[in-house]
XYZ file of C-alpha atoms in Angstrom:
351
model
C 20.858 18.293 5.165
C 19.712 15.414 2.980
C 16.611 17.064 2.115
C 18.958 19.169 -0.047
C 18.895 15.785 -2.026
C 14.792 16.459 -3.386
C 16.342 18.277 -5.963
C 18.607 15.754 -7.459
C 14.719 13.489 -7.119
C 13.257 14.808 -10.048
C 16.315 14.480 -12.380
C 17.905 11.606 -11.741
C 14.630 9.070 -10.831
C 13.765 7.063 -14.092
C 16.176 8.687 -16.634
C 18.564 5.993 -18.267
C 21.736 8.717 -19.112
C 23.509 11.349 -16.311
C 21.770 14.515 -18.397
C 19.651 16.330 -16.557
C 16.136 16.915 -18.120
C 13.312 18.875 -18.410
C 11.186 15.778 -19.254
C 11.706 14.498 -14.980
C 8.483 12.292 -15.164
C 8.726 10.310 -18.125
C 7.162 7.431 -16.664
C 4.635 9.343 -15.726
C 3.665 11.283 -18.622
C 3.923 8.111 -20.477
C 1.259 6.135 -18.930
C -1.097 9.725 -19.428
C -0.465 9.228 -22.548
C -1.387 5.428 -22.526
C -4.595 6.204 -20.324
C -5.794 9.057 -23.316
C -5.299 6.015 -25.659
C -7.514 4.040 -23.706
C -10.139 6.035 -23.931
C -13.309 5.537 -26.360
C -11.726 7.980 -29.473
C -16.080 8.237 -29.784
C -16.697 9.730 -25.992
C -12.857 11.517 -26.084
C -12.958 13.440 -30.080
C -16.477 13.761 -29.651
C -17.086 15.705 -26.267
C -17.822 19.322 -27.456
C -16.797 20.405 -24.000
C -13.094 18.956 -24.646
C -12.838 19.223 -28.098
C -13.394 23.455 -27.866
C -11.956 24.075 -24.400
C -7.973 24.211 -24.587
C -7.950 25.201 -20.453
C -10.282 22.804 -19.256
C -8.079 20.021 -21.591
C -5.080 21.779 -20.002
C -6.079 21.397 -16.535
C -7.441 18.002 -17.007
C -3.727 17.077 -18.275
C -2.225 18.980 -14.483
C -4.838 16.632 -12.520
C -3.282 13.236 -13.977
C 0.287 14.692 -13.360
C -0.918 15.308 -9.726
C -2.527 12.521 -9.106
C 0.944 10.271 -10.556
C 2.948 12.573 -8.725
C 1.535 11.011 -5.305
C 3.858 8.020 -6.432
C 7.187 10.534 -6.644
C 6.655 11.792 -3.452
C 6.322 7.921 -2.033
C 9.265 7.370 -3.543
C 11.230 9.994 -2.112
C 12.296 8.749 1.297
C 13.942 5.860 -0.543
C 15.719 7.877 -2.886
C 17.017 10.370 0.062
C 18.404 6.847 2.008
C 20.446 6.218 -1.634
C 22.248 9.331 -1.359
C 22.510 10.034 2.178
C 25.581 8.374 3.084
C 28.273 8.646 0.026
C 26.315 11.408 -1.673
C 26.374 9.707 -4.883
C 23.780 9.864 -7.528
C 21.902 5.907 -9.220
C 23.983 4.432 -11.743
C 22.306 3.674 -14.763
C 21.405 0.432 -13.900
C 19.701 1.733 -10.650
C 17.818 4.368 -12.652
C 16.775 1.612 -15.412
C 15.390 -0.045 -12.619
C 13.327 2.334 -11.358
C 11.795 3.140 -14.325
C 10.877 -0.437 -14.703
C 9.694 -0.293 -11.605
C 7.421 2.760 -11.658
C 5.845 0.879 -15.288
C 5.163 -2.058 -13.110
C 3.389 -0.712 -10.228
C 0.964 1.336 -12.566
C 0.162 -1.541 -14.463
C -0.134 -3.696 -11.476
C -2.152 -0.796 -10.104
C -4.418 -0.506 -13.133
C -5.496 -4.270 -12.176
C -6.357 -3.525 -9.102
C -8.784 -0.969 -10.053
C -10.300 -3.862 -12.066
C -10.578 -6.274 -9.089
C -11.583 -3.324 -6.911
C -15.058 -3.025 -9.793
C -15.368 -6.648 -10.007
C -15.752 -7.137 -6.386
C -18.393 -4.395 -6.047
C -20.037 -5.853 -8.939
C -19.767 -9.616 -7.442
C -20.708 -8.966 -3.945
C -16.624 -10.722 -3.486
C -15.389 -10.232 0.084
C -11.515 -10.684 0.394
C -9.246 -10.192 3.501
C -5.668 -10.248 3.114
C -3.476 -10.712 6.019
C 0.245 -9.045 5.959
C 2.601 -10.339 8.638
C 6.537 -10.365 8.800
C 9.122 -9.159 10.737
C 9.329 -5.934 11.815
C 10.707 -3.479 8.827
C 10.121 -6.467 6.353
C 7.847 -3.902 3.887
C 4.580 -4.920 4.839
C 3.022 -0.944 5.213
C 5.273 -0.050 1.856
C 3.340 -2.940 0.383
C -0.195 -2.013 1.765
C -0.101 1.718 0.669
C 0.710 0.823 -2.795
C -2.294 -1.464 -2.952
C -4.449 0.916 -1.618
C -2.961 3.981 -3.055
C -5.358 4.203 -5.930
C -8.332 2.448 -4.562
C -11.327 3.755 -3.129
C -11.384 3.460 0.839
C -14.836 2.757 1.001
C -14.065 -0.738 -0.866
C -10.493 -1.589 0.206
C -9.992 -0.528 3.782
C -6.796 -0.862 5.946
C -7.543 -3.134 9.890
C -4.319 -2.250 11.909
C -5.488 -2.746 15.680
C -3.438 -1.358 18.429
C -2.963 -3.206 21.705
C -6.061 -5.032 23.284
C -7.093 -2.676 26.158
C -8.781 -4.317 29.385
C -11.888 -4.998 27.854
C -10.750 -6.603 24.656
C -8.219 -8.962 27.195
C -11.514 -10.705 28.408
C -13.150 -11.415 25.112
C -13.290 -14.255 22.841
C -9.535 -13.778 21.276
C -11.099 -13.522 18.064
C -13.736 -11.093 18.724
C -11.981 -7.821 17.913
C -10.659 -9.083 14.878
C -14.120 -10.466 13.442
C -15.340 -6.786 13.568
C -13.201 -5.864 11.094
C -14.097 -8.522 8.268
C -15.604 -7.421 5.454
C -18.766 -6.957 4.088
C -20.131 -8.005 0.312
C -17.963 -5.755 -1.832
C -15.266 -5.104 0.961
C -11.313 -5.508 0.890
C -9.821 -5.770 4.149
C -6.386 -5.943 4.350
C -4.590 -6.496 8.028
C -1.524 -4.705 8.764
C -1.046 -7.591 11.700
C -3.925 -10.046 12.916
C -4.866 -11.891 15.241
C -1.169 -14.042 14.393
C -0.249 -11.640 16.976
C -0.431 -14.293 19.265
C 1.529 -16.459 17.937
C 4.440 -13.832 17.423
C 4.747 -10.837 19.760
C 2.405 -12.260 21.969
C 4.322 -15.596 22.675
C 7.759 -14.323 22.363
C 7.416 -10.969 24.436
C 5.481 -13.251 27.018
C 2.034 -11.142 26.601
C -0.091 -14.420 26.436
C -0.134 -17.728 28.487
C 1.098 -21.389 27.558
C -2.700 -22.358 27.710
C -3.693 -19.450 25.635
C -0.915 -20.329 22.860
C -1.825 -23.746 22.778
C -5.548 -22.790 22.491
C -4.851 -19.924 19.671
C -3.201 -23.118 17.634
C -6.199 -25.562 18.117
C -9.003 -22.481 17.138
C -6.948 -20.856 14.072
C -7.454 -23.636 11.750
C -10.889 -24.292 12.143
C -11.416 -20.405 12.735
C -10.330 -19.728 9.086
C -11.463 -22.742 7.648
C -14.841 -21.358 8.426
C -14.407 -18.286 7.425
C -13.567 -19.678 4.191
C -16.808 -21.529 3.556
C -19.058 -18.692 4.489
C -17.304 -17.263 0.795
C -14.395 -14.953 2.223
C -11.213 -15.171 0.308
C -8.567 -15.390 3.171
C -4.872 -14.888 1.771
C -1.878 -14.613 4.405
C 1.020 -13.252 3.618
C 4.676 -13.179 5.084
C 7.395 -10.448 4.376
C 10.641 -12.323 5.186
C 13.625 -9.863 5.746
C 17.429 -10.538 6.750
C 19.389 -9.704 9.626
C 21.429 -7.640 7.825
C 18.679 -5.244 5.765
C 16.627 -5.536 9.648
C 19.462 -3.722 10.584
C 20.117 -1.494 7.940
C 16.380 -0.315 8.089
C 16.096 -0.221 11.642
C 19.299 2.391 11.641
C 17.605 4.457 8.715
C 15.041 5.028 11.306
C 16.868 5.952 13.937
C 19.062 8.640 12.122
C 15.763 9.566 9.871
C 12.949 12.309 11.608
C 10.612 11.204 9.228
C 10.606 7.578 10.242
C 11.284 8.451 14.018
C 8.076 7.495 14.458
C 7.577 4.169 12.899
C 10.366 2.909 15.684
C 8.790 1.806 18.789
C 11.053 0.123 22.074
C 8.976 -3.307 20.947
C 10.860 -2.648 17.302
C 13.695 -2.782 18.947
C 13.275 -5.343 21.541
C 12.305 -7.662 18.782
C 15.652 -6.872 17.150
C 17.316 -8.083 20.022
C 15.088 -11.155 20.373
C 15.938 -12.353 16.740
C 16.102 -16.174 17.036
C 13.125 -16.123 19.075
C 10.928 -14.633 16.460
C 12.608 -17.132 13.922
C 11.119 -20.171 16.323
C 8.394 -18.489 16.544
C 7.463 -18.610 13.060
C 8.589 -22.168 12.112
C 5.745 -22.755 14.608
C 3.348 -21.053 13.215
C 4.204 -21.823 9.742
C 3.945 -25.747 10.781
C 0.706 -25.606 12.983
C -1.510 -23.053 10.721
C -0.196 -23.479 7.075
C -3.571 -25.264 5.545
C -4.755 -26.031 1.912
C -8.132 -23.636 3.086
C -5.575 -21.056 4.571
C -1.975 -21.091 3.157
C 0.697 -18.851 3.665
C 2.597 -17.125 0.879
C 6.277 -15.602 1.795
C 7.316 -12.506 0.009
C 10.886 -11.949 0.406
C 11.398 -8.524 1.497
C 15.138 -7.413 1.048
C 14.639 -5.645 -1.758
C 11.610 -3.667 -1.271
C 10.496 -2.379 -4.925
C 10.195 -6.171 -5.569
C 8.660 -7.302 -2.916
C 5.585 -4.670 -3.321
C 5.161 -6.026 -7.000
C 5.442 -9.309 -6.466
C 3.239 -9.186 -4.056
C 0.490 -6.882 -5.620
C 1.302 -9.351 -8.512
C 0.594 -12.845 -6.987
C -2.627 -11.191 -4.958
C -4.156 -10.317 -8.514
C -3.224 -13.908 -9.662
C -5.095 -15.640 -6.453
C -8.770 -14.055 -7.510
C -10.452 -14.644 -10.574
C -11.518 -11.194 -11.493
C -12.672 -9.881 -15.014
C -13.079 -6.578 -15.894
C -16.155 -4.697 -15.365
C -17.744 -2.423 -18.533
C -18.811 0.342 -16.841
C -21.416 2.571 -18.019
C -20.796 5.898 -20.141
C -20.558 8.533 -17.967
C -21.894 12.064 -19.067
C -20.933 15.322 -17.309
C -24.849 17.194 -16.938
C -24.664 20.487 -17.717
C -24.446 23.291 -14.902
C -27.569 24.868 -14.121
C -27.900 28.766 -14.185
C -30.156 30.478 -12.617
C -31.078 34.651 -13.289
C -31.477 34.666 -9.833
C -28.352 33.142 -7.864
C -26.065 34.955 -5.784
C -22.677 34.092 -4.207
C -22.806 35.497 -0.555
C -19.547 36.840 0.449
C -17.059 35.289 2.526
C -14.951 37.203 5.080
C -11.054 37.044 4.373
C -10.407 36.061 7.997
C -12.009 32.402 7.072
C -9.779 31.652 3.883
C -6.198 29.445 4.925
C -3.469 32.079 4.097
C -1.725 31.936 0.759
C 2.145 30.837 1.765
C 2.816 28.880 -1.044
């Protein structure tokens, strides 16, 4: 089984030589160490409840690990497809890479905690739109932006099919529920350029309602634009042959089962179409209020920075001083009582 293959993960992920090591996330412990630098030495040396508390320092230390862990276990799906078919481990090259890789993406990530503050603090409303072939990267891409942000501020619009209702209304309607608020990020896994992709070429919309989409969409974001939304479209551009090679890691792959639908692979067949298809839409709705940016997918790893990369580069954040926080002390009270809980409620201890 190629899950057999998590084991080699840990070893073998960022380290430059073939010797295994105790040290597996270097990267990771790294930028820990980097984040404890950043710190005010005033609020970090001078907190009595850190400076005298070896466990709570300890556990503090476990919860970063964790919480960069969540980028390992991303990561592991790719590393599995690596060694599934010849069972060989990364060259050196590959694992040099990575490691650059995993430096980049926490940077690039650290930024995006500062645009996250500065559009809370700014009232900034921003939609992004992804589009691209299917497979191209553009979920891979959206989970790393959003991986360390808070959902409250940066939120995720992927909107299944239109059911009856949603046929009849304004084509735009159920998409302009979605847009953000002051202090929002929206970012659409697909919008309403359905139409002028699956729509057209899998025949779900009329000549007259094609034409129509073209004539609206321009003037549609345009106007969106001047009521102070930041609109930035994006296009993950893949080749035949990686389509391919991704769509066949699905199939063989019962953790990606799923992401593999009989539209996936009608759209496979239906190549050329999809490549008029854009032209089209690249020629009638690229505009200096609205353009599009093309990411090219093939390699995924540099796709998801460039993007995240050129996103930060489009807004003219700054960096928000936030406020010292203090930790109040607990309250304790003579007369408090824990009432006790029956064992049947608790989840049972398997791991």
């Amino acid at each position: 089984s190629y899950y057999q293959h998590f084991y080699f993960f840990f070893e073998r992920l960022t380290m430059p030589n073939n010797q295994p090591t105790a040290n597996s996330n270097l990267v990771i412990s790294n930028h820990i160490t980097d984040m404890l630098d950043d710190l005010p030495q005033s609020q970090f040396l001078n907190d009595e409840t850190l400076k005298n508390n070896d466990r709570l320092r300890q556990q503090m230390h476990e919860d970063l690990i964790d919480s960069y862990d969540e980028e390992i276990e991303s990561e592991m799906d790719d590393y599995i497809q690596d060694l599934r078919y010849d069972g060989q481990p990364l060259t050196d090259s590959q694992k040099i890479a990575r490691h650059i890789y995993f430096n980049e993406l926490i940077r690039l990530q650290k930024e995006l905690i500062k645009l996250q503050d500065w559009v809370v603090a700014t009232g900034e409303r921003i939609v992004v739109i992804f589009e691209g072939r299917d497979s191209a990267g553009k979920g891979g891409a959206i989970k790393r932006i959003t991986q360390r942000l808070n959902p409250r501020v940066c939120r995720v619009a992927a909107l299944p099919a239109p059911n009856d209702r949603e046929k009849t209304q304004w084509y735009f309607q159920r998409y302009v529920a979605h847009l953000p608020a002051a202090g929002e990020i929206v970012l659409f896994d697909r919008s309403w350029y359905n139409r002028a992709g699956v729509e057209r070429v899998m025949g779900f919309c009329t000549d007259a309602q094609y034409e129509e989409f073209f004539e609206s969409v321009p003037e549609f974001e345009r106007m969106l634009v001047r009521s102070g939304i930041r609109l930035i479209k994006y296009w993950f551009s893949i080749s035949d042959d990686e389509q391919e090679s991704r769509f066949m890691s699905r199939i063989y792959d019962p953790l990606k089962q799923w992401k593999l639908s009989p539209m996936d692979l009608e759209s496979r067949r239906r190549w050329e179409d999809y490549t008029k298809a854009k032209e089209v839409m690249f020629e009638r709705t690229h505009i200096p209020e609205a353009r599009w940016w093309i990411v090219e997918g093939d390699d995924k790893k540099k796709a998801r920075l460039n993007c995240i990369n050129h996103l930060l580069s489009q807004i003219p954040y700054q960096e928000i001083q936030r406020d010292e926080v203090v930790l109040p002390e607990r309250e304790h009270h003579d007369n408090y009582q824990r009432e006790p809980i029956g064992e049947d409620m608790y989840v049972p201890n398997v791991y």
